mmCIF file of C-alpha atoms in Angstrom:
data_model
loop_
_atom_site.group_PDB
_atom_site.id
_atom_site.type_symbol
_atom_site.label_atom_id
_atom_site.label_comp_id
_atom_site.label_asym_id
_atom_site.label_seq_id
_atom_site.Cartn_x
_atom_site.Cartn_y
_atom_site.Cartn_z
ATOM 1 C CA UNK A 91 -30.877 -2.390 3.989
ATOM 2 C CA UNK A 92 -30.902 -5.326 2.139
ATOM 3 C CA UNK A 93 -32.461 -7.917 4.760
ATOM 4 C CA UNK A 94 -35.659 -7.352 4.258
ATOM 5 C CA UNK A 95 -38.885 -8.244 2.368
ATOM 6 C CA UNK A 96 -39.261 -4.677 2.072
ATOM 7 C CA UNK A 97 -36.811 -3.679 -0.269
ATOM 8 C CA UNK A 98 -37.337 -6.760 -2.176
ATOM 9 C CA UNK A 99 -40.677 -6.497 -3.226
ATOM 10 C CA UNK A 100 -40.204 -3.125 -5.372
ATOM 11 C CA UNK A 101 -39.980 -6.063 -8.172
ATOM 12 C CA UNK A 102 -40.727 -5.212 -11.898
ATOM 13 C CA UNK A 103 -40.697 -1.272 -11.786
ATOM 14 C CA UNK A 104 -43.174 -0.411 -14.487
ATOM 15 C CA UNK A 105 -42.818 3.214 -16.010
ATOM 16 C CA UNK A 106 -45.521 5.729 -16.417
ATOM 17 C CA UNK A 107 -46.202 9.115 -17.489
ATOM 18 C CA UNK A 108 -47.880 11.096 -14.173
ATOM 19 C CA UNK A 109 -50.269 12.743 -17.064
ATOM 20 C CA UNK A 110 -51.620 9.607 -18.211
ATOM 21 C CA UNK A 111 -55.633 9.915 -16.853
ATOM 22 C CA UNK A 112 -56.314 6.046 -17.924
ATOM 23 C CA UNK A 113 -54.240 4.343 -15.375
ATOM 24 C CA UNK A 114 -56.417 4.996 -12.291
ATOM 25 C CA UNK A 115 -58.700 2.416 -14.521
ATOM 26 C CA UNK A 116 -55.909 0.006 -15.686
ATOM 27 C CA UNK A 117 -54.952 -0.132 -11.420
ATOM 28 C CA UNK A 118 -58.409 -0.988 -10.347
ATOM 29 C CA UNK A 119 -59.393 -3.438 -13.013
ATOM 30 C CA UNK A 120 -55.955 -5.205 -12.116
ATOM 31 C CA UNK A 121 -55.133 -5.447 -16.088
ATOM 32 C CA UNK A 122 -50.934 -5.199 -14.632
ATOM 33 C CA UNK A 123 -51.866 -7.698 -12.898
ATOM 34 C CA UNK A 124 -50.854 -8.488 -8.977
ATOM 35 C CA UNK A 125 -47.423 -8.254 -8.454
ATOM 36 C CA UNK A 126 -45.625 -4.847 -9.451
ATOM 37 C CA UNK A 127 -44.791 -1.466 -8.625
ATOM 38 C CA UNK A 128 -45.443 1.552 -10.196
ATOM 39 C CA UNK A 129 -43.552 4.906 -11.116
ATOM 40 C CA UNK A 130 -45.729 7.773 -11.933
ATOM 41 C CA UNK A 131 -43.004 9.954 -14.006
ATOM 42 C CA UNK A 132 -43.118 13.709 -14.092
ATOM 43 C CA UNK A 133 -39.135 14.007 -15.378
ATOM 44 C CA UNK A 134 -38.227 13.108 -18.889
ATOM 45 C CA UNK A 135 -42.411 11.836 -20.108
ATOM 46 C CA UNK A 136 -43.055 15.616 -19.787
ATOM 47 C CA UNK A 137 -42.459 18.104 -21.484
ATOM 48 C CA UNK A 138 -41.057 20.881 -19.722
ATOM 49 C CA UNK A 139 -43.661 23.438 -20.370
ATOM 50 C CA UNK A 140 -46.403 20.627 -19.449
ATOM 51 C CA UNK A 141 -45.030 19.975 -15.741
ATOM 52 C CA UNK A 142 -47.879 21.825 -13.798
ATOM 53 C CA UNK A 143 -50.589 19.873 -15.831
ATOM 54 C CA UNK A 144 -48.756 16.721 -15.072
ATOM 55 C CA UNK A 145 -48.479 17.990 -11.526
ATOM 56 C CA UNK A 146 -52.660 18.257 -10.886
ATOM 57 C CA UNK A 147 -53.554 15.231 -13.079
ATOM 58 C CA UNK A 148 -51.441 12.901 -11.104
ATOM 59 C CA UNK A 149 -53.029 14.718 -7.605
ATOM 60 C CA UNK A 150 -56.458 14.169 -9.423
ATOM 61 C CA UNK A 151 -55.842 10.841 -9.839
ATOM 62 C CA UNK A 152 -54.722 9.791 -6.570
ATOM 63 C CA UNK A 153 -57.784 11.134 -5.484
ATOM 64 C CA UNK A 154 -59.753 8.868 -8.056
ATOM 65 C CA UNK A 155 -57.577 6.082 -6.726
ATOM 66 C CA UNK A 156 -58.274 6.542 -3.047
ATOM 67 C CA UNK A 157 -62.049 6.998 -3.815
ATOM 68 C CA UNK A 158 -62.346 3.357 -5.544
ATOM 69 C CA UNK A 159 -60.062 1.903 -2.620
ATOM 70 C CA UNK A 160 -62.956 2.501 -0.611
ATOM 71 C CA UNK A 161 -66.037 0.614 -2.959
ATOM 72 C CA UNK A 162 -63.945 -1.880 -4.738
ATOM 73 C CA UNK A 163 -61.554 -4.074 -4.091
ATOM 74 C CA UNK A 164 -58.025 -4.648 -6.074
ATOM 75 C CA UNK A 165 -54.254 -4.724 -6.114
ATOM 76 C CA UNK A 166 -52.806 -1.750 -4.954
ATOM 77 C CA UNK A 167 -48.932 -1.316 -6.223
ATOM 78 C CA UNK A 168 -46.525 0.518 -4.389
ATOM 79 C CA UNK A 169 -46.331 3.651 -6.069
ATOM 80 C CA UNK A 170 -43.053 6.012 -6.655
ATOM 81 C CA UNK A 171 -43.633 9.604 -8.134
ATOM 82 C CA UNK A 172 -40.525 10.013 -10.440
ATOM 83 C CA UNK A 173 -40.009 14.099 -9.722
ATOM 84 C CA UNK A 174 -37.651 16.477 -11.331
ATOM 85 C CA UNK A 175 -35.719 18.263 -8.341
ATOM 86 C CA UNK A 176 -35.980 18.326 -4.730
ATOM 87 C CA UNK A 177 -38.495 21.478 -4.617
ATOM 88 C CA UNK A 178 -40.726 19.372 -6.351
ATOM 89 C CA UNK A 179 -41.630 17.231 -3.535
ATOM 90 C CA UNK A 180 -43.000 19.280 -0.532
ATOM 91 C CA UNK A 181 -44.865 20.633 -3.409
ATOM 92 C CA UNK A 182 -46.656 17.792 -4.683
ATOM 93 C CA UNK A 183 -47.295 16.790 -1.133
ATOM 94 C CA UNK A 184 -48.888 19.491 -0.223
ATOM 95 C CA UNK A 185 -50.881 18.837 -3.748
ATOM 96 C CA UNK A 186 -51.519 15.584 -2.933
ATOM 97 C CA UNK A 187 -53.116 15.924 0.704
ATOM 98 C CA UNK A 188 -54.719 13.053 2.424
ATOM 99 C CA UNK A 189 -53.998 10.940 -1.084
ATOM 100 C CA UNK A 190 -50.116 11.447 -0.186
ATOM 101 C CA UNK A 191 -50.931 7.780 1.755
ATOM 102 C CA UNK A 192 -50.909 5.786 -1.674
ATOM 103 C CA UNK A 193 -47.494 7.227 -2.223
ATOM 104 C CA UNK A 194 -44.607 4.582 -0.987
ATOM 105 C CA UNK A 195 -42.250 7.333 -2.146
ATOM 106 C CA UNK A 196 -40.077 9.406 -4.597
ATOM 107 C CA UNK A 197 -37.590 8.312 -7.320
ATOM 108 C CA UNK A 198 -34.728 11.355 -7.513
ATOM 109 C CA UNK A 199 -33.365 11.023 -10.921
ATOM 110 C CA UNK A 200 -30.021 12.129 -12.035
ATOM 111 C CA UNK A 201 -28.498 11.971 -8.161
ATOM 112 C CA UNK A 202 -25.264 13.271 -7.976
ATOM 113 C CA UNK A 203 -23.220 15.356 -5.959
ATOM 114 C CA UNK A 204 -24.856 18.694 -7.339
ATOM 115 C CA UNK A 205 -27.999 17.474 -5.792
ATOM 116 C CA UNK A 206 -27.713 14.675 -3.339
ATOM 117 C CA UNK A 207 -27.798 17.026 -0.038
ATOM 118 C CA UNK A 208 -30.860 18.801 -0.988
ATOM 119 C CA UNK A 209 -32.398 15.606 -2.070
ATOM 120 C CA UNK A 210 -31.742 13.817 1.551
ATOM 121 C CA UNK A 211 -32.352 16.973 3.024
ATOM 122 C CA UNK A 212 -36.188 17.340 1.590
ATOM 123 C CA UNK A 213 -36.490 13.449 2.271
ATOM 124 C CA UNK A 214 -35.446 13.802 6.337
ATOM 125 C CA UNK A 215 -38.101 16.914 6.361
ATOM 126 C CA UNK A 216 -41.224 15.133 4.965
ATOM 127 C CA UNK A 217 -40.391 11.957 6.861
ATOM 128 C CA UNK A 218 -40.282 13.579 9.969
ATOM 129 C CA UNK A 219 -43.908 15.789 9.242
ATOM 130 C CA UNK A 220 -45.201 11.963 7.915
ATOM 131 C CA UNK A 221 -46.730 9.683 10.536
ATOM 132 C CA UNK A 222 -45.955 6.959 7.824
ATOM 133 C CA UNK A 223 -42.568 6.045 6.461
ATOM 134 C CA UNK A 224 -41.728 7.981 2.629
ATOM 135 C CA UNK A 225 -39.557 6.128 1.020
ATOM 136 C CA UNK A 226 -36.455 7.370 -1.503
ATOM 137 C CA UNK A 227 -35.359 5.213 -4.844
ATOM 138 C CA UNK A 228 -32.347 7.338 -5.910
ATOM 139 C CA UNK A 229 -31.221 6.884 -9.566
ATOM 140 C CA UNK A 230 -27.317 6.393 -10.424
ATOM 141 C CA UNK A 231 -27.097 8.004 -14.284
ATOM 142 C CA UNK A 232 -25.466 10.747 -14.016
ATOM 143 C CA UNK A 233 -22.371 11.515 -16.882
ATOM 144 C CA UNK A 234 -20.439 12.853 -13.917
ATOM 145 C CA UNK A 235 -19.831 8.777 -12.968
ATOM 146 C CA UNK A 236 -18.065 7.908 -16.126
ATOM 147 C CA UNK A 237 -14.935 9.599 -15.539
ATOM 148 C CA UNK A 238 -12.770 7.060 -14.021
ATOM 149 C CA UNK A 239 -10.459 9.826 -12.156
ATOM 150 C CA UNK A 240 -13.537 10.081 -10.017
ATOM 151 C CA UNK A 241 -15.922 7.915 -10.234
ATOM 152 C CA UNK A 242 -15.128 6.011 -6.542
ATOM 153 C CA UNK A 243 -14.517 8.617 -4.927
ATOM 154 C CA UNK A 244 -18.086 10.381 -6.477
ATOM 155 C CA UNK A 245 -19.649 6.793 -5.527
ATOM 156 C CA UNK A 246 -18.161 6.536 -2.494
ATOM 157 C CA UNK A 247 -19.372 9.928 -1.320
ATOM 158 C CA UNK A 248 -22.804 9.794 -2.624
ATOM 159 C CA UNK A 249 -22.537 6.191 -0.208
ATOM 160 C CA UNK A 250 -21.641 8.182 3.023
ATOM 161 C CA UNK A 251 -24.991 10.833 2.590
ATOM 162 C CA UNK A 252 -27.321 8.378 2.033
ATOM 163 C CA UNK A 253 -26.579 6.913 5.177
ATOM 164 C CA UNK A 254 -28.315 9.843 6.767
ATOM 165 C CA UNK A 255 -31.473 8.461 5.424
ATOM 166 C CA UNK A 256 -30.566 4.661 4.802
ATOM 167 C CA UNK A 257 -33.904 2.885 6.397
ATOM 168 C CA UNK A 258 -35.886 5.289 3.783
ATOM 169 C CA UNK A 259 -33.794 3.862 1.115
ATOM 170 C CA UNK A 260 -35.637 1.112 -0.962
ATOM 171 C CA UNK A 261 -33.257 0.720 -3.914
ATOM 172 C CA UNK A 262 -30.814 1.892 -5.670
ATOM 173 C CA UNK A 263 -31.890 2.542 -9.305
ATOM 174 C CA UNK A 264 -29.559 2.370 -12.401
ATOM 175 C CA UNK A 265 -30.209 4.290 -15.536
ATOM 176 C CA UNK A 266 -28.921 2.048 -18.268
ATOM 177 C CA UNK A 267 -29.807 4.040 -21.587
ATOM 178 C CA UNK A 268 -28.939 7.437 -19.923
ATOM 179 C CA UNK A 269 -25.364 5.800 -19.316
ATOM 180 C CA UNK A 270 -25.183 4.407 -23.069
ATOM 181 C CA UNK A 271 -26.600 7.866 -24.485
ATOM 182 C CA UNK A 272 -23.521 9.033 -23.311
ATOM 183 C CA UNK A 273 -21.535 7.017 -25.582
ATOM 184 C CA UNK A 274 -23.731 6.949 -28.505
ATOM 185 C CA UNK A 275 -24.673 3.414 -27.889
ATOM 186 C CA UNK A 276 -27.819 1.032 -27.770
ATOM 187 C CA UNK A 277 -28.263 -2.224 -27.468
ATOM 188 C CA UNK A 278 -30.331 -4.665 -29.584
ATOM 189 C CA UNK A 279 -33.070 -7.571 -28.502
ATOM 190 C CA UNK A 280 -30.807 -10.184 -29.119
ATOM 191 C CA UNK A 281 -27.767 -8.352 -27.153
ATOM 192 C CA UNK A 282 -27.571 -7.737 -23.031
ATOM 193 C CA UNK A 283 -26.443 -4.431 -21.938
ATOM 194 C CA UNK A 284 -24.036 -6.118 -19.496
ATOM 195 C CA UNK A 285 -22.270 -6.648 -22.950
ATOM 196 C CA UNK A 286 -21.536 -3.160 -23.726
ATOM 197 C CA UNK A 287 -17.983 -2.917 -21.284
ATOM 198 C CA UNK A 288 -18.293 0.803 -20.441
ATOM 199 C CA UNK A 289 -21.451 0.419 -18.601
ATOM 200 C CA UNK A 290 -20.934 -2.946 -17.248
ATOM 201 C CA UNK A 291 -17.731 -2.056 -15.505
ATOM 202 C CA UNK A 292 -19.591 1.393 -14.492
ATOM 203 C CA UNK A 293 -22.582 -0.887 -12.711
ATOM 204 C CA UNK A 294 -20.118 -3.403 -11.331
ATOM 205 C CA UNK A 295 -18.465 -0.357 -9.718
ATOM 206 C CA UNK A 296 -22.036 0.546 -8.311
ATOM 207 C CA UNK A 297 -22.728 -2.651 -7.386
ATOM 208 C CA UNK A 298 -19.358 -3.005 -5.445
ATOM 209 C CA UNK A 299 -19.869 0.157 -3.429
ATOM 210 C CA UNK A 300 -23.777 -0.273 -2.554
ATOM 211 C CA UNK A 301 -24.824 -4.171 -3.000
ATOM 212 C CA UNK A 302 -23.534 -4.988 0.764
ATOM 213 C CA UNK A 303 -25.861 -2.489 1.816
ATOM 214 C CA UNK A 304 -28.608 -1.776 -0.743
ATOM 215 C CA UNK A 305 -30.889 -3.552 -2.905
ATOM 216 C CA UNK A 306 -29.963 -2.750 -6.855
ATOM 217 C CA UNK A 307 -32.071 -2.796 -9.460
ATOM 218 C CA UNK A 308 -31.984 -3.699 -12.863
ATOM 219 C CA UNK A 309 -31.912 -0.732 -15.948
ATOM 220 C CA UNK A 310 -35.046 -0.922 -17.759
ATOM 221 C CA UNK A 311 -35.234 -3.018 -21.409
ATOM 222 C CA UNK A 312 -37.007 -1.030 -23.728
ATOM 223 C CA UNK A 313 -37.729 -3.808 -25.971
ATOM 224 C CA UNK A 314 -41.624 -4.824 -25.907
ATOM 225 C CA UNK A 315 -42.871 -5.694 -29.308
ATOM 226 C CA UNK A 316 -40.002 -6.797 -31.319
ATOM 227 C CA UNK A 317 -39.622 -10.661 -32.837
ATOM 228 C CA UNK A 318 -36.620 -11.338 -29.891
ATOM 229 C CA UNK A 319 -37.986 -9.008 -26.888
ATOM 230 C CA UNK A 320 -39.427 -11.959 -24.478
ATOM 231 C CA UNK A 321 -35.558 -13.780 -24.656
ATOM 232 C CA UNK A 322 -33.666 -11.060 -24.877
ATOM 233 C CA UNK A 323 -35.737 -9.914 -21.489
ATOM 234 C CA UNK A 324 -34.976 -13.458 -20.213
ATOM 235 C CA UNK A 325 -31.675 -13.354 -21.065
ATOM 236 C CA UNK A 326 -30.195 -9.757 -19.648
ATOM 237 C CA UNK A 327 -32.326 -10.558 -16.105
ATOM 238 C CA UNK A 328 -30.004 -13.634 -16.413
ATOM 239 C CA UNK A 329 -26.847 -11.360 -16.476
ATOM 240 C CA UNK A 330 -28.905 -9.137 -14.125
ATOM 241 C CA UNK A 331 -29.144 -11.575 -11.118
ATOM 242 C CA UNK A 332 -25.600 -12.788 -11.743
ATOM 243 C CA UNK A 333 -24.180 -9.327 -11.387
ATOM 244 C CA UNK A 334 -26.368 -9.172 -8.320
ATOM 245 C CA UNK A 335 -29.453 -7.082 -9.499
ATOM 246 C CA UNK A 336 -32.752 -7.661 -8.290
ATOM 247 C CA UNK A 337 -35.992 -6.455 -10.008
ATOM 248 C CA UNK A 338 -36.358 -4.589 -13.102
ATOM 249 C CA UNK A 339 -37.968 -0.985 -14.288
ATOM 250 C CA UNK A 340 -40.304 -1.934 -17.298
ATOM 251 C CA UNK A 341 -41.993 -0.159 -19.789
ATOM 252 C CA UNK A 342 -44.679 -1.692 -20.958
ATOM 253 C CA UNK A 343 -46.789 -3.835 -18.813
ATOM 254 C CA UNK A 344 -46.114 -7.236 -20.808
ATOM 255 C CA UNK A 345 -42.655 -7.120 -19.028
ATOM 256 C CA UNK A 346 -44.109 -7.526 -16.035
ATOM 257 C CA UNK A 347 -44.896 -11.104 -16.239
ATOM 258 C CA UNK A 348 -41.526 -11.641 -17.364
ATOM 259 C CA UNK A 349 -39.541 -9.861 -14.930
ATOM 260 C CA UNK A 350 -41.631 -12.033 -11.804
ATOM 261 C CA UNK A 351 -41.031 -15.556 -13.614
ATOM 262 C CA UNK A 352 -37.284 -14.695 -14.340
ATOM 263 C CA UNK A 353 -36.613 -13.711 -10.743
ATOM 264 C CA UNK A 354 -38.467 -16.836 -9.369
ATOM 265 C CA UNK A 355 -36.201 -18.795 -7.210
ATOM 266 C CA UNK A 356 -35.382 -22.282 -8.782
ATOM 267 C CA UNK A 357 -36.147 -25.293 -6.347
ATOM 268 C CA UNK A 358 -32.713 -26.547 -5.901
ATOM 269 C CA UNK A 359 -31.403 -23.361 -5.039
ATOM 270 C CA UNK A 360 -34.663 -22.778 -2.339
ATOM 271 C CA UNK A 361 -33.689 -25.842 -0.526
ATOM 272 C CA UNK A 362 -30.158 -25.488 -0.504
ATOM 273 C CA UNK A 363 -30.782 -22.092 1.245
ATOM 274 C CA UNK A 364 -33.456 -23.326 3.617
ATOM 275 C CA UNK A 365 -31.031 -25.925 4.750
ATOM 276 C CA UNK A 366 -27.763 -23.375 5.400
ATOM 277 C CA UNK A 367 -29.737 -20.915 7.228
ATOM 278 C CA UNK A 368 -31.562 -23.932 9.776
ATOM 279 C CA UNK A 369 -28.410 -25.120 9.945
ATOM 280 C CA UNK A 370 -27.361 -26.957 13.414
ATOM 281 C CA UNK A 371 -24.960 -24.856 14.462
ATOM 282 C CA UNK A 372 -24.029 -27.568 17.372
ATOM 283 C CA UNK A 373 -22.856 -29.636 14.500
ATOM 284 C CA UNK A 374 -19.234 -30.474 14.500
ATOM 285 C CA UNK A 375 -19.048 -29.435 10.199
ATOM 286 C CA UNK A 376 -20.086 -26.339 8.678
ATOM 287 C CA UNK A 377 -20.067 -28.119 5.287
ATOM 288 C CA UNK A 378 -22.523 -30.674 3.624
ATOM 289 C CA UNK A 379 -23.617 -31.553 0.158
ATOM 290 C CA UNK A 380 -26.365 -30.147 -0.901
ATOM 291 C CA UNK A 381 -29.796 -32.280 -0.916
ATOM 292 C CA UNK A 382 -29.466 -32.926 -4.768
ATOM 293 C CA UNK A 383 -25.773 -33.724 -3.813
ATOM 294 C CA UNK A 384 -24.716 -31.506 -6.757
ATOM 295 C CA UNK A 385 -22.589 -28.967 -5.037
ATOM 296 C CA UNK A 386 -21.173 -27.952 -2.016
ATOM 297 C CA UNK A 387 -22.906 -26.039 0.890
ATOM 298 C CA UNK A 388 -21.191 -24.145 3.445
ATOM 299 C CA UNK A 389 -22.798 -22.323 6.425
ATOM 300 C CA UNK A 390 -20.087 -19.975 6.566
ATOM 301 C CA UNK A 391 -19.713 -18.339 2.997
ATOM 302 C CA UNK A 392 -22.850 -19.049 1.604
ATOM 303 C CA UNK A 393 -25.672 -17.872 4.709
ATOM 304 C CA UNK A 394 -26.052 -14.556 2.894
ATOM 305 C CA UNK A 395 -26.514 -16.048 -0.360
ATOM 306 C CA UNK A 396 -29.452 -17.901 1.212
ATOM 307 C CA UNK A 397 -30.920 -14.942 3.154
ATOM 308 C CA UNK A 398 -30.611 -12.825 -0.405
ATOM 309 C CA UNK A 399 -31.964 -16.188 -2.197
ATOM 310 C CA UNK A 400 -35.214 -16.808 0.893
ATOM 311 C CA UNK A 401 -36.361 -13.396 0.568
ATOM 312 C CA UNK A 402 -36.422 -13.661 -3.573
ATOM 313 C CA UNK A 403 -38.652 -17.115 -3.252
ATOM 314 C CA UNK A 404 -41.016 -15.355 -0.917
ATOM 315 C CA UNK A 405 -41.452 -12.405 -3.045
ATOM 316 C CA UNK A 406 -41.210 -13.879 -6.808
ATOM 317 C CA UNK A 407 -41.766 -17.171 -5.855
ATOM 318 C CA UNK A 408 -40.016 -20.841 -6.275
ATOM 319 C CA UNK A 409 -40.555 -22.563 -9.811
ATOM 320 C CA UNK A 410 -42.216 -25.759 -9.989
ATOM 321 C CA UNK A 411 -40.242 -27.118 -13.294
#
């Protein structure tokens, strides 16, 4: 499901703790701003014995959210509750009532073998009791991947289930300092985590399996204040979009900005693709320079490239320098 607007417009992920009573505010005085999507977190923000709180401030703010929907008018982001285990969910549903419409849908952390079927499972029951669509955003960071004995076969497998829900899935999610926590390993704001082999190799493995099918994001860069954070954000979406990630989960709203003007679509590379996919396909060649007559473009092996690259412009956006 990666042909779509839909999927591409998850964008610059920013992270938030479900407790936090300020952000109904920060949403409807627009201070993110108009383009991102937000993850209410009830997982690792929390602390364990704080859950239920968590639980009835977030429903309490929905509320407060839908309220002001209805007087004032503002950018509504699509917004993923970040939940603990599958039980979780037809709970906070239920919690959530007629405010369960702001919700686009639920990010499963940790998904893995152990709890991939009673993930899906929970997901096919509230989508069929939903007159709208729920959407899933499962995250790859589970320890279990890392052991190359069976890591494409766990990948692999993990594939095959989530094709029982596959038009619910928005993105697949990465979680790039879960994965280095496992080696002891961090990186700094002038290094790019696609740098640190062990967990590069592990998300070109992910990448392989589920970027045919699936939209991938980004890891998040927990770098926000520091002398190098702004290039150092510039430069890992960089290695990001070469890898074939698209979007970003951000932790502090200044990233947002960021992440939309690193994944706009540069000019040459917006023409190029507008021209292979109107191609005249009565045409006797399948090959043609490209407008700026820089490179090469061929109908054939580069069409998806320009779908992928058409569907980034009209999301992000095409730069004008």
């Amino acid at each position: 499901m990666n042909n779509s607007l839909l999927h591409y417009s998850v964008g610059a992920l920013l992270y938030c703790p479900a407790n936090k009573r300020s952000i109904v505010d920060s949403i409807t005085d627009n201070r993110f701003g108009t383009k991102y999507s937000l993850a209410m977190c009830l997982e690792d923000t929390i602390r364990d014995d704080c859950v239920a709180e968590a639980e009835h401030i977030l429903a309490d703010s929905l509320h407060h959210l839908g309220q002001h929907l209805q007087s004032k008018d503002f950018y509504l982001p699509k917004i993923f509750v970040r939940v603990r285990n599958a039980r979780q969910i037809g709970r906070l549903i239920k919690a959530f009532g007629e405010s369960t419409r702001l919700v686009t849908g639920f990010i499963l952390p940790k998904f893995s073998l152990e709890n991939a079927d009673e993930y899906i499972q929970e997901m096919i029951k509230i989508n069929e009791a939903s007159t709208d669509p729920v959407y899933t955003m499962p995250i790859y960071e589970s320890t279990s991947m890392i052991d190359l004995r069976n890591r494409y076969e766990i990948l692999y497998t993990l594939k095959d289930k989530l094709n029982q829900i596959e038009d619910r899935v928005l993105n697949i999610r990465v979680g790039g300092n879960d994965l280095c926590h496992a080696f002891g390993l961090r990186r700094h704001d002038d290094e790019s985590i696609h740098q640190i082999r062990p967990i590069a190799n592990l998300f070109s493995d992910i990448i392989t399996v589920y970027g045919m099918d699936y939209i991938v994001s980004g890891p998040v860069w927990e770098y926000y204040h520091s002398h190098n954070w702004e290039k150092g954000l510039y430069h890992e979406i960089a290695d990001d979009k070469l890898c074939g990630f698209v979007g970003k989960t951000v932790i502090y709203p200044s990233q947002i900005a960021v992440v939309n003007e690193a994944y706009k679509v540069s000019k040459n590379d917006y023409e190029d693709a507008s021209a292979i996919l109107n191609w005249d396909k009565t045409s006797h060649s399948l090959v043609a320079g490209s407008a700026g007559k820089e490179r090469m473009n061929e109908y054939k092996t580069h069409s998806r490239w320009a779908l992928r690259t058409l569907l980034m412009a009209e999301y992000f956006g095409i730069k004008t320098y």
